[in-house]
Amino acid sequence: MIREQMSVIQIFKHAGCGQQSCRTLKRFIMLAIALMLVACQPATDEGASAPEIANSGVFTADIVRADNSGWRSHGRTYSEQRHSPLSEISSKTVSDLGLEWSFDLGTSRGIETTPIVHNGIMYVTSTWNIVHALDARTGAKLWSFDPKVDKAQAGKGCCDVVNRGVAIWGQSVFTATIDGRLISLNSKTGEVNWDINTIDKTKPYTITGAPRVVDGKVIIGNGGAELGVRGYITAYSAESGDLLWRFYTVPGNPADGFENKTMEMAAKTWTGQYWQAGGGGTAWDSMAYDPELDLLYVGVGNGSPWNHGIRSPEGGDNLFLSSIVALRASTGEYVWHYQTTPAETWDYTATQHMILAELEIDGKSRKVIMQAPKNGFFYVLDRETGEFISAKNFVTVTWASHIDEDTGRPVENKFARYYGGNKPNIQLPGPLGAHNWHPMSYSPDTGLVYIPAQEAPWVYGEDSEYRYTQGAWNTGTDFTLGMLPSQKAIFAALKASLKGRLIAWDPVEQAPAWTFEHNGPWNGGVLSTSGGLVFQGTADAHFAAYDATNGERLWRFFTQTGIVAAPITYELDGEQFVAVASGWGGSYALVTGGVLPTGSVANVGRVMVFKLGASNALPPLPKTDVTVPAVPESLEVSDDVLAMGVKAYANRCSICHGDQAYSSGLIPNLRYSPITKSRQAWQQIVRGGALEDRGMPNFETILDEETVEAIRAYVISEANSDRGAEFYQSFQ
Ligand code: CA
């Protein structure tokens, strides 16, 4: 079947016909393939005491056609609209929606997985890349696979040990791991077909994204631009795991020779010794694919280091940072790009979700690609050519006034760049973005894009002592700003201005149709349906349905734990199911320690599946100890030592353990860790790698003994501050 179908697809790739006739031929062939597959597939919607396990594989036509019995690709189809035509659960019936089953993932870390459903089986990923195959009707576990990842490598990740899900193709399930592997599993048994390494293990690459599969090619990128890597995306044969093509997103050292003309072109937009910290540009999340155009769209991330003044000191746009790049999917060749943030310097990635749709603009039907990247502007581009159509800010933005319609470039505010003599400034958006990886959805019924948006400002300022440090964060920005005890007023102002909202955005008018204000930022991804509903989980531990036309909240369910993942829906035995995973986590949850969402209890990673008429309950809430632990007395150290501790903590530790040593509880709260009492134990963990197998990096080559001791003094001083009690009160 694989070969038959691939050969059919080759026909229109090499037919040499004119573009229009090719399209007609392609449509005809796609339809023929779809009909063949319908005829071949068992009737999965009938009988079904035990699910049919992957008797029929998944191929391009299944993902394009997207029948309602499954959710077969990360964004449902290659267009990544995350909109389902299912309508049994509707604005009229949703009040009868209840929990059908739940499955505990056995983790208290962040869960970002989008479940994949095919032939009555649901495939989800958990912490440390464990894959579970579940009966989509009952939640019964069919198999689990633990790739036994190298947790020391995982400690080099920027943003929690998360994963966004698997891909399926043929009879296989593909999962990409935090330690850089791509693994093919037998979809029926979970046995390994092949397991390959995709990264240079001497560099801090990690993978958190979900692979996509296009015409038998498994496509995966990676992350690591905070620490210093060179981004790329690779296609591997689904059958063998052989490397088919690789596209670098930024140029390497010219002395090594350029891989292709595109890299030679891109290098002209860089200056200085930009390759030393890798340049960045990691493609760590979003992809979309247009099978008619054979274009694969890749969202590209921020620079390494962030600070453009250090990275490319004589200026330059630094292609393809913060860009959408269109590649020929069959070959990996560059076709076009659009750069959302030229000369990126604020961690304004363009790795955010991209959606393909047909929109009526100025009386013409346009094939568009849409994105709401971190920088706060919503973009509509022509996806055949990359031509800029329109852009407008979807939240408050202070770094740029608008996007120039003639050039498609942002008009920056003068104070936004924090180097070259400019002072630090508080800016919107911050590095967590106006919209991060959390998927949006597009409803062809309403014509609206539903964006999980946020306002999370940050103080940007140059790290005047920056030098590249292998294995550490290399941003060239000073994380102590707004975090120093002397600047608690600024810090409080920052936290008070945090906002999260669901925005229904009209992409033609470039204006909101409605907004729903949440309790705070970092809420879940979005699903829309032809039942006139929008589903979204929230940081404050609820899963809710909104009226797609006016934003009225019609239904919600207390999930015990905050949600960041996106929901999906599928139909089996004539009944519609909606699934979502709880498990608050990721960069925001780690770095803004202590801002545990209201109403949430300690994290429980869990898949929850809902249907009409069901009324099951979640397992009882876990007990949370709200006793404030005793902390050691502050160490007697000089102000200079304490200042050294603050700076080192902010730049090396806060990314995971929370600013001001104020962890949100996903990983150990250092304020109350008994380890702080012992200089020796503290040193053994931080500089001796004693907890490397649990994901705590070894800082031996990054921090000296004296600095590590200063960090201990700082952490204990914070534990003795008034914010301790405040933290524990938030649980009560
Ligand atoms: Ca980043």
PDB file of C-alpha atoms and ligand atoms in Angstrom, residues 158-159 225-226 282 284 301-302 306 347 349 374 431, ligand 1:
ATOM      1  CA  CYS A 158      14.881  25.316  28.188  1.00  0.00           C
ATOM      2  CA  CYS A 159      11.310  24.668  29.133  1.00  0.00           C
ATOM      3  CA  ALA A 225      18.451  28.255  20.980  1.00  0.00           C
ATOM      4  CA  GLU A 226      18.541  29.563  24.563  1.00  0.00           C
ATOM      5  CA  THR A 282      15.509  26.224  16.042  1.00  0.00           C
ATOM      6  CA  TRP A 284      10.991  23.322  17.730  1.00  0.00           C
ATOM      7  CA  GLY A 301      12.760  30.322  16.426  1.00  0.00           C
ATOM      8  CA  ASN A 302      14.871  32.992  18.099  1.00  0.00           C
ATOM      9  CA  TRP A 306      19.037  36.464  22.059  1.00  0.00           C
ATOM     10  CA  ASP A 347      13.167  35.686  21.969  1.00  0.00           C
ATOM     11  CA  THR A 349      10.139  33.115  17.891  1.00  0.00           C
ATOM     12  CA  LYS A 374       5.315  35.606  20.103  1.00  0.00           C
ATOM     13  CA  PRO A 431      10.034  36.247  25.998  1.00  0.00           C
TER      14      PRO A 431
HETATM   15 CA    CA B   1      13.247  30.700  22.826  1.00  0.00          CA
END
